[in-house]
Short mmCIF file of C-alpha atoms in Angstrom, two decimals:
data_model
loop_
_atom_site.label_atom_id
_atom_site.label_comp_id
_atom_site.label_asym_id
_atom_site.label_seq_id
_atom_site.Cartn_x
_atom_site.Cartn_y
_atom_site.Cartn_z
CA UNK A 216 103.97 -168.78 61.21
CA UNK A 217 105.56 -169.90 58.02
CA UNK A 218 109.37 -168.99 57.52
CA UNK A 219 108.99 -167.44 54.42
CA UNK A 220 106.41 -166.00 53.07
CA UNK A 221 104.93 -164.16 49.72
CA UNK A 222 102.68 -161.76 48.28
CA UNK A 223 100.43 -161.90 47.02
CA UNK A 224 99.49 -165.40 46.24
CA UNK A 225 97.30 -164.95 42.96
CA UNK A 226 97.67 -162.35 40.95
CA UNK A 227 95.90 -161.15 37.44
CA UNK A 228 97.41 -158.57 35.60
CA UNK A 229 97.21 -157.19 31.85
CA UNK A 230 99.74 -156.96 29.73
CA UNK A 231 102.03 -153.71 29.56
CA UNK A 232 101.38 -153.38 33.49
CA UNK A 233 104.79 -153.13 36.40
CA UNK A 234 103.75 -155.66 39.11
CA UNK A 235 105.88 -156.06 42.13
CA UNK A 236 106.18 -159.81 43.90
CA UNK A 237 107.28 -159.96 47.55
CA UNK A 238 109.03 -162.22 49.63
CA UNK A 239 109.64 -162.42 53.57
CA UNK A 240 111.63 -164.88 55.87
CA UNK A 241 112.21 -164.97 59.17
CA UNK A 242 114.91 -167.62 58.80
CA UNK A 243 117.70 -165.23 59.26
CA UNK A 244 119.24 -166.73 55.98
CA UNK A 245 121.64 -164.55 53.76
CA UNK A 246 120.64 -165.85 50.77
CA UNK A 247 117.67 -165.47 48.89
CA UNK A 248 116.65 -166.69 45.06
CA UNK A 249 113.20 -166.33 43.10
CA UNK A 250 112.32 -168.77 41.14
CA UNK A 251 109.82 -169.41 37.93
CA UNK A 252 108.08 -172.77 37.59
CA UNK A 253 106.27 -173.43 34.21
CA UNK A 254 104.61 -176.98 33.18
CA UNK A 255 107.51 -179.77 32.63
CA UNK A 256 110.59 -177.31 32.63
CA UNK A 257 111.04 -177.61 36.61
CA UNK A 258 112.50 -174.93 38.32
CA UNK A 259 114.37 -171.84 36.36
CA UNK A 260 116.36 -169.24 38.14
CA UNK A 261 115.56 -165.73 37.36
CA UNK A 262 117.64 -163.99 40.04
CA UNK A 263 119.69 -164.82 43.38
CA UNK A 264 121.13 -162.66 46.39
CA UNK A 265 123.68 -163.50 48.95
CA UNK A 266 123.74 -161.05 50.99
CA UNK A 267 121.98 -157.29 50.81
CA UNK A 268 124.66 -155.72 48.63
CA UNK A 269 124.92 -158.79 46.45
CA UNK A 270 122.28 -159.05 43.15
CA UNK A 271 123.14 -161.89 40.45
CA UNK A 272 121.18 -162.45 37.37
CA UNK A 273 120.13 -166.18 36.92
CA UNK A 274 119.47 -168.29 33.97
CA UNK A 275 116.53 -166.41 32.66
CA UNK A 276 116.34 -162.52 34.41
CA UNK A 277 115.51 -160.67 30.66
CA UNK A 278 111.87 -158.60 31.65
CA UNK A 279 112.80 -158.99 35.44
CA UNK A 280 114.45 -156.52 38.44
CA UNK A 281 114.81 -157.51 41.70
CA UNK A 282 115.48 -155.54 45.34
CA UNK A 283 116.98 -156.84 48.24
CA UNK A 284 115.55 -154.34 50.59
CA UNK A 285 116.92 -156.14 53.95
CA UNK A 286 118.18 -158.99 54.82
CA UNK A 287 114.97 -160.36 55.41
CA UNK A 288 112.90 -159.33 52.01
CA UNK A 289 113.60 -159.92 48.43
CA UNK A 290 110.84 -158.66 45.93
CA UNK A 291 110.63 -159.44 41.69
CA UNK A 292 109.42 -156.82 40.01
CA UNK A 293 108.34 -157.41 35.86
CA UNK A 294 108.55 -153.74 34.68
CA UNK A 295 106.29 -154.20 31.95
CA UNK A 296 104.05 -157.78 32.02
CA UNK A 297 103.84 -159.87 28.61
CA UNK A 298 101.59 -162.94 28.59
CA UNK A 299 105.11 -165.51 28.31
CA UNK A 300 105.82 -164.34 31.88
CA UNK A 301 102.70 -166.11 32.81
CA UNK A 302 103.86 -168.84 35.67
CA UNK A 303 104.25 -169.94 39.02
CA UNK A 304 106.71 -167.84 41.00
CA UNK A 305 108.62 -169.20 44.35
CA UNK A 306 111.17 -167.35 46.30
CA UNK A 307 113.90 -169.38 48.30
CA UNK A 308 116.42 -168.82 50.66
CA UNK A 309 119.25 -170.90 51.88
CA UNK A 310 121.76 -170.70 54.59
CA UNK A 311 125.73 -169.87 53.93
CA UNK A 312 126.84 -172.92 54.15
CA UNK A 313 125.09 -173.70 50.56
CA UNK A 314 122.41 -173.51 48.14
CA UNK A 315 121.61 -177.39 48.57
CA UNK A 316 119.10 -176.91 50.86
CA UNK A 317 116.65 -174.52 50.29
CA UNK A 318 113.43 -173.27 52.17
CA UNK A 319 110.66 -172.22 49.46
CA UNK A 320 107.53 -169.68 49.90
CA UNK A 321 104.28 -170.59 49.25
CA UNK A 322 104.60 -169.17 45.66
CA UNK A 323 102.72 -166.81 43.82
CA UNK A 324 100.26 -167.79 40.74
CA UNK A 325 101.17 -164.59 38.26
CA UNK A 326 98.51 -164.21 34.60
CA UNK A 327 99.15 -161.86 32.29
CA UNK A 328 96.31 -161.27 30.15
CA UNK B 55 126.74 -175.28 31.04
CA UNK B 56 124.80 -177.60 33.33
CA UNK B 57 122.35 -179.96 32.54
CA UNK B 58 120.33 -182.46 34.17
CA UNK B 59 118.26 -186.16 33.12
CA UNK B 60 115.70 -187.61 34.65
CA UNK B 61 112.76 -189.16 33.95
CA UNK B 62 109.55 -187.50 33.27
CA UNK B 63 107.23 -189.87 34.77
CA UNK B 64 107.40 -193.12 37.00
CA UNK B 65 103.94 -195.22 38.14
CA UNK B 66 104.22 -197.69 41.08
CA UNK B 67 101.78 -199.12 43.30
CA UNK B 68 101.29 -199.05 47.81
CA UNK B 69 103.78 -200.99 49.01
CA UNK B 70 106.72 -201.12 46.20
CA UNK B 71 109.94 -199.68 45.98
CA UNK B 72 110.29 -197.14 43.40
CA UNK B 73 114.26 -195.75 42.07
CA UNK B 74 114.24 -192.10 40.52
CA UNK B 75 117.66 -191.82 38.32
CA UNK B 76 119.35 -188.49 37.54
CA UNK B 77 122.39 -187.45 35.59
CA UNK B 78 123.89 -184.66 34.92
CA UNK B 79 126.71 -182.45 33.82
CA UNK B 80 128.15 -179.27 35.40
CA UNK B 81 131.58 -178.30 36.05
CA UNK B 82 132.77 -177.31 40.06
CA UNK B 83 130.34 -179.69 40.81
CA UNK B 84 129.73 -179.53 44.68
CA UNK B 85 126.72 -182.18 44.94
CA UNK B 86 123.06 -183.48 44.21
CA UNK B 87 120.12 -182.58 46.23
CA UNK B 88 116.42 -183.66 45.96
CA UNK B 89 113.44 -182.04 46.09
CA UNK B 90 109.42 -183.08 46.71
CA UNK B 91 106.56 -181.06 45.26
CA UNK B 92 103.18 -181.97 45.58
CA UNK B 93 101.06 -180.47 43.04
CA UNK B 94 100.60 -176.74 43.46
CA UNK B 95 102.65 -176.66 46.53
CA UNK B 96 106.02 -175.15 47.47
CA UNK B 97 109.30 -177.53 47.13
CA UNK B 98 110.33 -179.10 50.01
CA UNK B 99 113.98 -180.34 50.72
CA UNK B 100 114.74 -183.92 51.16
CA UNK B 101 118.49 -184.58 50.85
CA UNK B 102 121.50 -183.76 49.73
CA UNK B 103 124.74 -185.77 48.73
CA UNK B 104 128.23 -184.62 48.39
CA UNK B 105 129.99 -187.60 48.70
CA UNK B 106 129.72 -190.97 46.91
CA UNK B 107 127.55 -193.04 48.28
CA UNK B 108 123.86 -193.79 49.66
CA UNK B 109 122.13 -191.01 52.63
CA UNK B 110 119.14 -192.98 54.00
CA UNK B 111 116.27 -190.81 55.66
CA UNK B 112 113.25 -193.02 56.85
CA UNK B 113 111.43 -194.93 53.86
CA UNK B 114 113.63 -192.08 51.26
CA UNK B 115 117.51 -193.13 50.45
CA UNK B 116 119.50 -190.96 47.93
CA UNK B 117 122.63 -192.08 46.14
CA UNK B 118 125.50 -190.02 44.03
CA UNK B 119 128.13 -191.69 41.99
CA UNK B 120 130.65 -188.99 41.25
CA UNK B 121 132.81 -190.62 38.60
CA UNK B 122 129.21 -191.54 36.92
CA UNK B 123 127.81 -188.17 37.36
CA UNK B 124 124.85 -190.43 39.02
CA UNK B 125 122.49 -190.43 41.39
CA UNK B 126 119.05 -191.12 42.52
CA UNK B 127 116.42 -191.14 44.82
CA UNK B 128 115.46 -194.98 46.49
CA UNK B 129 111.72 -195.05 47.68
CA UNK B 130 110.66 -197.54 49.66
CA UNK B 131 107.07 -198.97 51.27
CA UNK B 132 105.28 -196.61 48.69
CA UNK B 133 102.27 -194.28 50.39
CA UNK B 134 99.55 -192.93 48.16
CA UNK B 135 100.87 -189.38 49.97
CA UNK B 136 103.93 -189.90 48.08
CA UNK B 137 102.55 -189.07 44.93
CA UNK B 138 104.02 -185.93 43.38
CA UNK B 139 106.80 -184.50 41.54
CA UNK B 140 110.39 -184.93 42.36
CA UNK B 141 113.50 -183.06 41.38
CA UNK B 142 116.91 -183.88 41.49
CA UNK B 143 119.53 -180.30 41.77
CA UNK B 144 123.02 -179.47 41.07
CA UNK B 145 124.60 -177.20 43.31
CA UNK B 146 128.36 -176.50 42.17
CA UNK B 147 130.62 -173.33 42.87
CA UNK B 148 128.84 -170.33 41.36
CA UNK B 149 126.74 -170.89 44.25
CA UNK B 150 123.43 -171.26 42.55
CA UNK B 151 121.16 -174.67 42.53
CA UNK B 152 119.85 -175.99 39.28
CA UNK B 153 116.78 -177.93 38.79
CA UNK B 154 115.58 -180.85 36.38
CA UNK B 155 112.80 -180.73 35.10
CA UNK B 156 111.16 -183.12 37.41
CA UNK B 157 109.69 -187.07 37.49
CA UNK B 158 106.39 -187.05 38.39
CA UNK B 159 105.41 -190.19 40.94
CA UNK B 160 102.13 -191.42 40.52
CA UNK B 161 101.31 -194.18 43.52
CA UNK B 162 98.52 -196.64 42.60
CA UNK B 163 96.28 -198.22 45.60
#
């Protein structure tokens, strides 16, 4: 079974709608870290978590929430979808000792129409 | 702020040695880290440098010059599988990793 997982995996949505994103991982890792991936601009950080009690904003968490509901899950939630937030989502985790290396989900393809 | 160089795009052919550079600039800087992507899959970590000097894995070597603000990614005996994108990271003391944008490898037969 793959150490972390997401849901869903594709997802089409219209504009105006809340859509929720979850993450899993059985790596036993404290922190946790979602991601957006758009075409030549790499990886952007919306939002990171070290431990359950511990929510930081990234560089680019405007029209995003997050919950760190255990130590295990992490979910993104867009309160109200707009077409720009059309991308490739991934959620990470790392170990304490560092956010160097990092074990990434499958990701989730998220339209907005 | 922190920001990060590298090339966009780097051809090669089976069999060659190919060098990915990076640079960058953050404060607390803690160290460089590479990742592999191949297209429409999940990153997936393949080293990480603290210290000056060159980490060899198998055919993939990584390098960081800290004075420079300098590293990059050696490599060698090219495979058509290694064709995909490649990102070099900065992870420093507010505990977060950034990304480049990514050099995309394209391996010719």
């Amino acid at each position: 079974d793959a150490d972390v997982t997401q849901t869903p995996r594709n997802r089409i949505t219209k504009t105006g709608k809340r859509i929720m994103l979850e993450c899993s991982q059985t790596k036993g890792h404290d922190r946790m870290y979602w991601y957006r991936q758009d075409p030549g601009l790499g990886l952007r950080l919306i939002y990171y978590s070290f431990d359950v009690k511990d929510i930081n904003k990234g560089e680019i968490s405007d029209g995003y929430s997050v919950s760190r509901q255990a130590q295990a899950k992490f979910s993104l939630s867009l309160e109200s979808a707009i077409p720009n937030q059309t991308a490739l989502y991934f959620c990470a985790t790392s170990s304490g000792q560092g956010p160097h290396e990092q074990y990434f989900g499958p990701g989730t393809r998220l339209t907005v129409t | 702020g922190q920001s990060l160089e590298q090339p966009s795009e780097v051809t090669a052919v089976e069999g060659a040695i190919v060098q990915i550079n990076c640079t960058y600039q953050t404060s607390g800087f803690y160290g460089l880290s590479w990742y592999q992507q191949h297209d429409g899959g999940a990153p997936t970590f393949l080293s990480y440098n603290a210290l000056d000097g060159l980490e060899e894995t198998g055919r993939f070597s990584s390098f960081l010059s800290r004075s420079d603000s300098y590293g990059y990614l050696l490599l060698q005996e090219l495979q058509m599988k290694d064709s995909a994108s490649y990102f070099c990271a900065v992870s420093s003391n507010t505990g977060k990793l950034i990304f480049g944008q990514g050099t995309t490898l394209q391996v010719k037969p």
